[in-house]
XYZ file of C-alpha atoms in Angstrom:
407
model
C 6.571 5.644 -21.445
C 4.161 3.255 -20.816
C 0.785 4.419 -19.103
C 0.536 2.644 -15.553
C -1.985 0.561 -14.826
C -5.294 2.169 -13.141
C -5.362 5.441 -15.060
C -8.118 4.921 -17.083
C -10.934 7.478 -16.921
C -13.250 7.672 -14.272
C -13.221 5.668 -11.216
C -15.325 2.789 -10.310
C -19.132 3.157 -8.829
C -19.936 0.901 -6.451
C -23.400 -1.313 -6.970
C -26.084 -1.192 -4.180
C -25.762 -4.489 -2.069
C -28.474 -5.581 0.618
C -27.089 -6.635 3.751
C -27.092 -10.022 5.110
C -30.940 -10.397 7.012
C -30.528 -10.430 10.666
C -29.774 -14.173 12.230
C -28.346 -15.414 8.341
C -26.369 -17.906 9.487
C -23.236 -17.541 6.925
C -22.307 -17.216 3.312
C -20.474 -19.295 1.682
C -18.232 -18.539 -1.643
C -17.721 -21.762 -3.670
C -15.754 -23.077 -6.626
C -12.830 -19.939 -6.856
C -9.519 -20.896 -7.105
C -8.696 -19.585 -3.142
C -5.102 -18.230 -2.540
C -4.484 -19.261 0.819
C -0.936 -18.977 3.075
C -0.512 -23.022 2.558
C -0.925 -22.035 -1.843
C -4.293 -21.974 -3.827
C -7.040 -24.217 -3.826
C -8.637 -24.826 -7.336
C -11.923 -25.743 -5.921
C -11.855 -23.882 -3.204
C -14.754 -23.037 -0.159
C -14.553 -19.581 2.052
C -16.865 -19.356 4.456
C -18.504 -15.978 5.879
C -19.684 -15.204 9.223
C -20.885 -11.465 9.984
C -17.568 -9.513 9.527
C -15.194 -12.320 10.267
C -13.859 -15.783 7.309
C -15.038 -18.786 9.691
C -14.333 -22.359 9.167
C -16.052 -24.351 6.332
C -18.511 -26.184 7.489
C -17.853 -30.368 7.499
C -18.683 -32.170 4.313
C -22.820 -33.090 4.782
C -23.978 -29.929 6.412
C -27.829 -29.848 5.260
C -28.366 -27.671 2.179
C -29.640 -24.150 2.881
C -27.944 -23.598 6.340
C -25.415 -20.918 4.378
C -26.206 -18.450 1.713
C -24.116 -19.898 -1.332
C -22.320 -17.932 -3.920
C -20.782 -19.857 -7.022
C -17.652 -18.389 -7.703
C -16.868 -20.870 -10.290
C -13.420 -19.804 -12.917
C -12.510 -16.388 -10.619
C -9.891 -16.092 -8.350
C -10.565 -14.980 -4.772
C -7.399 -13.550 -2.695
C -7.196 -11.512 0.031
C -8.060 -7.865 0.150
C -5.038 -5.708 -0.654
C -2.878 -3.826 2.197
C -1.244 -0.323 1.093
C 1.586 0.785 3.123
C 2.303 4.039 1.179
C -1.038 5.986 -0.392
C -1.232 10.147 -0.604
C -4.523 9.974 -1.970
C -7.165 9.022 -4.824
C -10.234 9.775 -6.491
C -9.450 13.626 -6.648
C -8.938 14.306 -2.906
C -6.017 13.903 -0.697
C -4.835 12.659 2.793
C -3.507 15.965 3.221
C -7.279 17.502 3.080
C -10.298 17.854 5.291
C -11.675 14.668 6.938
C -14.575 14.066 3.967
C -11.388 14.143 1.076
C -10.118 11.638 3.114
C -12.719 8.903 3.304
C -13.176 10.219 -0.350
C -9.671 8.919 -1.389
C -9.757 5.915 1.007
C -13.053 4.710 -0.678
C -11.959 5.374 -4.290
C -9.200 2.730 -3.227
C -11.861 0.078 -1.520
C -13.211 0.220 -4.766
C -10.013 -1.081 -6.283
C -9.129 -3.931 -3.606
C -7.038 -2.110 -0.801
C -9.273 -2.780 1.855
C -6.629 -1.801 4.344
C -4.695 1.665 4.189
C -2.264 3.593 5.923
C -2.302 7.273 5.013
C 0.553 8.704 3.830
C 1.407 13.011 4.118
C 3.665 15.026 1.876
C 5.954 17.079 3.503
C 4.735 20.655 4.502
C 5.014 22.926 7.469
C 5.541 21.006 10.817
C 2.375 22.675 12.283
C 0.654 21.741 9.112
C 1.576 18.433 9.061
C 0.970 18.056 13.439
C -3.061 19.075 12.350
C -3.570 16.435 9.778
C -1.808 13.860 12.052
C -4.592 14.892 14.492
C -7.381 14.138 11.917
C -6.012 11.565 10.533
C -5.379 9.697 13.860
C -9.219 10.076 14.563
C -9.966 8.147 11.208
C -7.471 5.253 12.189
C -9.358 5.410 15.671
C -12.685 4.911 13.857
C -10.933 1.769 11.820
C -11.743 3.989 8.658
C -7.313 3.480 7.971
C -4.721 1.591 9.449
C -2.139 4.316 10.494
C -0.246 7.181 9.218
C 2.609 7.337 7.269
C 4.835 10.438 7.422
C 6.792 10.942 3.741
C 8.675 14.291 4.522
C 9.928 16.480 5.723
C 13.258 14.491 7.245
C 14.070 13.753 3.442
C 17.522 14.790 1.313
C 17.173 18.276 -0.986
C 19.403 16.037 -3.187
C 16.467 13.267 -3.511
C 13.306 15.577 -2.909
C 11.509 14.038 -5.702
C 8.149 15.280 -5.505
C 8.373 17.383 -2.059
C 8.925 20.964 -1.417
C 12.396 22.042 -1.255
C 11.350 25.093 1.145
C 10.148 22.903 3.787
C 12.513 20.036 4.283
C 14.107 19.853 7.474
C 16.897 17.628 8.898
C 15.272 14.373 10.908
C 15.622 16.003 14.660
C 14.396 13.624 17.024
C 12.570 16.012 18.970
C 10.525 17.101 15.844
C 10.271 13.143 15.133
C 8.633 12.516 18.364
C 6.210 15.654 17.988
C 4.831 14.080 15.384
C 4.533 10.653 16.768
C 2.782 12.424 19.897
C 0.160 14.309 17.032
C -0.376 10.628 16.052
C -1.816 9.539 19.094
C -0.620 6.156 18.731
C -1.428 5.847 15.088
C 1.989 6.858 13.457
C 2.841 3.510 11.766
C 5.882 4.520 9.630
C 8.087 7.884 9.324
C 10.434 8.082 5.588
C 14.142 9.559 6.912
C 17.066 10.281 4.918
C 18.897 8.716 7.806
C 22.391 9.963 6.246
C 21.305 13.860 7.460
C 21.773 15.337 11.171
C 20.114 13.323 13.851
C 18.846 10.785 11.365
C 20.591 7.590 13.513
C 18.847 9.173 16.492
C 15.571 9.391 15.116
C 15.871 5.839 13.754
C 16.139 4.859 17.353
C 13.557 6.679 18.391
C 11.098 5.244 16.096
C 12.235 1.835 16.797
C 11.808 2.370 20.748
C 8.356 3.677 20.290
C 7.288 0.330 17.744
C 7.216 3.054 14.759
C 8.963 1.781 11.149
C 11.744 3.606 10.337
C 12.067 3.507 6.343
C 14.648 4.613 4.232
C 13.850 6.856 1.664
C 14.309 10.056 -0.609
C 18.146 10.042 0.433
C 21.460 10.362 -1.087
C 23.147 7.724 1.715
C 25.936 5.270 0.794
C 26.012 1.725 0.939
C 27.754 2.128 4.708
C 25.519 4.836 6.085
C 22.659 2.645 4.628
C 24.321 -0.284 6.569
C 24.418 1.623 10.364
C 20.854 2.825 9.720
C 19.217 -1.064 9.337
C 21.757 -1.355 12.312
C 19.928 1.356 14.340
C 16.278 -0.371 13.245
C 15.329 0.915 9.910
C 13.376 -1.957 8.644
C 11.816 -0.247 5.085
C 13.008 0.770 1.907
C 10.649 3.754 0.348
C 10.111 2.976 -2.998
C 13.141 1.009 -3.810
C 15.185 2.268 -6.450
C 13.123 5.793 -6.713
C 14.413 9.005 -4.834
C 18.175 7.656 -4.181
C 21.216 7.031 -5.670
C 21.649 3.979 -8.525
C 22.809 1.031 -8.105
C 26.698 1.291 -8.452
C 29.419 -1.398 -8.868
C 32.471 0.441 -7.221
C 28.979 2.944 -5.028
C 26.615 0.588 -4.373
C 24.916 2.925 -2.275
C 21.607 2.198 -0.363
C 19.731 -0.325 -3.008
C 22.473 -3.435 -2.037
C 22.273 -2.622 1.296
C 18.381 -2.655 1.536
C 18.351 -5.323 -0.647
C 20.542 -7.927 0.849
C 19.667 -7.382 4.573
C 16.401 -9.813 5.370
C 15.464 -7.790 8.060
C 14.080 -5.091 5.511
C 11.083 -4.962 3.140
C 11.558 -3.377 0.274
C 8.139 -1.350 -0.919
C 7.982 -1.697 -4.926
C 5.666 0.774 -7.249
C 4.504 -1.142 -10.008
C 3.095 1.048 -12.293
C 5.200 0.162 -15.177
C 6.714 3.895 -14.975
C 8.602 4.200 -12.076
C 10.213 0.824 -12.601
C 11.916 -1.491 -15.460
C 10.595 -4.771 -15.141
C 14.014 -6.068 -15.474
C 14.580 -3.352 -12.036
C 11.306 -5.292 -10.486
C 12.502 -8.721 -11.166
C 16.130 -7.618 -9.713
C 14.283 -6.765 -6.633
C 11.901 -9.845 -6.650
C 14.518 -11.999 -6.965
C 17.305 -10.769 -4.351
C 14.440 -9.872 -1.859
C 12.712 -13.104 -2.407
C 8.067 -12.624 -2.394
C 8.719 -12.601 1.619
C 10.367 -9.081 1.561
C 8.433 -7.030 -1.029
C 5.349 -4.730 -0.490
C 3.659 -3.513 -3.507
C 2.367 -0.111 -3.106
C 1.302 2.618 -4.992
C 2.493 5.826 -4.025
C -1.127 7.339 -5.290
C -2.201 11.233 -5.511
C -5.136 12.457 -6.035
C -5.400 11.196 -9.959
C -5.671 7.445 -8.916
C -9.505 6.293 -10.123
C -10.065 9.346 -11.787
C -7.467 10.455 -15.139
C -5.794 12.806 -16.343
C -5.712 16.612 -15.559
C -3.931 19.126 -13.345
C -3.744 18.367 -9.109
C -1.966 19.010 -6.499
C 0.342 17.098 -3.907
C 0.943 19.166 -0.961
C 1.811 22.586 -1.967
C 2.628 21.631 -5.141
C 1.126 21.612 -8.523
C 1.185 18.505 -10.491
C 0.700 17.634 -14.220
C -1.080 14.024 -14.829
C -0.807 12.871 -18.426
C -1.213 9.739 -19.480
C -1.727 8.442 -16.480
C 1.966 9.456 -15.522
C 1.707 12.253 -12.702
C 5.223 14.842 -13.003
C 5.483 18.231 -11.002
C 5.022 20.716 -13.184
C 7.767 22.686 -12.246
C 11.036 20.632 -13.098
C 9.225 17.294 -14.032
C 9.962 15.104 -11.569
C 7.438 11.839 -11.460
C 4.985 12.927 -9.000
C 3.508 9.889 -6.787
C 1.859 7.472 -8.987
C -2.195 6.918 -10.161
C -1.555 3.190 -10.120
C -4.275 1.017 -8.093
C -3.527 -2.319 -6.667
C -5.794 -4.369 -8.785
C -4.218 -3.026 -11.406
C -0.607 -3.523 -9.726
C -2.157 -6.973 -9.378
C -2.924 -7.607 -12.911
C 0.554 -6.367 -14.296
C 2.609 -8.454 -12.054
C 1.174 -11.439 -12.762
C -0.071 -10.535 -16.535
C 3.330 -8.974 -17.758
C 6.018 -9.568 -14.892
C 5.041 -13.040 -14.491
C 5.024 -13.311 -11.068
C 3.500 -15.980 -9.374
C -0.027 -15.278 -8.250
C 0.922 -16.560 -4.984
C 4.257 -14.268 -4.565
C 1.857 -11.501 -5.690
C -0.801 -11.818 -3.421
C 2.013 -11.694 -0.426
C 3.263 -8.658 -1.551
C -0.294 -7.040 -1.986
C -1.384 -8.768 1.420
C 0.655 -10.487 3.501
C 3.820 -9.023 3.984
C 2.784 -4.757 4.674
C -0.031 -6.976 7.060
C 2.857 -8.713 9.246
C 5.120 -5.563 8.569
C 2.320 -3.299 10.129
C 1.590 -5.983 13.053
C -1.644 -6.754 11.855
C -1.387 -9.839 10.497
C -3.837 -11.726 12.950
C -7.023 -9.449 11.404
C -6.288 -8.967 7.869
C -3.631 -10.517 4.964
C -4.827 -14.182 4.264
C -7.973 -15.682 4.071
C -7.870 -18.194 7.426
C -10.337 -18.247 9.694
C -10.882 -15.698 12.467
C -9.692 -12.933 10.334
C -11.451 -10.166 8.767
C -13.629 -10.796 5.984
C -11.988 -8.813 3.204
C -11.382 -10.708 0.190
C -11.124 -9.517 -3.461
C -12.790 -11.151 -6.564
C -10.434 -11.734 -9.681
C -11.950 -13.114 -13.256
C -9.353 -15.286 -14.970
C -7.981 -12.189 -16.333
C -7.327 -10.492 -13.218
C -9.674 -8.267 -13.923
C -11.564 -6.859 -10.575
C -15.034 -8.134 -10.209
C -15.892 -8.191 -6.453
C -14.461 -6.316 -2.903
C -15.434 -7.382 0.063
C -14.687 -5.457 3.477
C -15.485 -6.961 6.425
C -18.329 -8.469 5.022
C -19.892 -6.218 3.369
C -19.643 -6.210 -0.525
C -17.967 -2.884 -1.671
C -18.677 -3.857 -5.067
C -21.136 -6.524 -5.631
C -19.595 -9.547 -6.767
C -19.966 -9.555 -11.441
C -20.266 -12.946 -12.370
C -21.963 -13.167 -15.218
């Protein structure tokens, strides 16, 4: 079994970086291959003014008007946007505020500048309390919102969720979580074939919350009904759902064929065979794929024993599995490794990978006016990669999380 990218010993450590002096007019990164929505500029310039990307100064601007950083030989791409992430750095989004911040910081060190915190199945009162904590951090700008994965999922496809805590997607319970999130609920994963499933999808759509089909035992026909009711995301396509069959195509075919659906893919070399990833990418097209980590506590740390909600997980050679039963339990993936794998192993176009890691999830979340691409007026969130697609710098809102390593 392949070792997922990102499962390499210890977490990155950020280098200290002095903030620009007050009154500094702008900073300019020059010489890199800059990936823009319109394509890649081979000898590009990106100007940063405070926390935002600014229009580039016209030719002939006097030297010294901006601080310049020569990034020749590197790639400059937007900061990554992760829709589905349970934790990292030894900490969980089901933990305390301090633990949540630790997990956020771990993923920022790997290029994820915008992150949605995913919960895991638990008692309703526990999820309500955690929603309150996560919503505060979202209101402060540390998170892009909350994703509830469970408890409204199928016991037949529960994966690393505690079966005794699962329940049908009663719209009243779904509404309870939405209300607890105080406007910060972004997505709920449902087994839409269960009693109350379609009504819950409609409820979520009415409240502007993404309804995601996942951990489901639905048929093709039932999945089509869910999409018609308003479901727009496939939670980690292929995983925790019936396989694609020639007589019973199941949810995979329905989710891939509908242009209204964005499909999540975990590109760690364990969750998906490369042929399955290629099938999804080719059929859905680069505009409908969102690479996610589905990361758990071990991301950025390494092997050992961890908890995922109430369940114990053993991580060995970078692969996380439940101690009891052996089901894959999330991943140890980070988005920089997902990027590198997609380009170097899966041979996807860099521009398509940038779309899957940044632009598509930003658009899905409705925040593409602020993040997801390197355009003037947007947050100065960017990732610097070398010619081998190794991460060499991370900036979030104009501040370096990892100082550029350009030697």
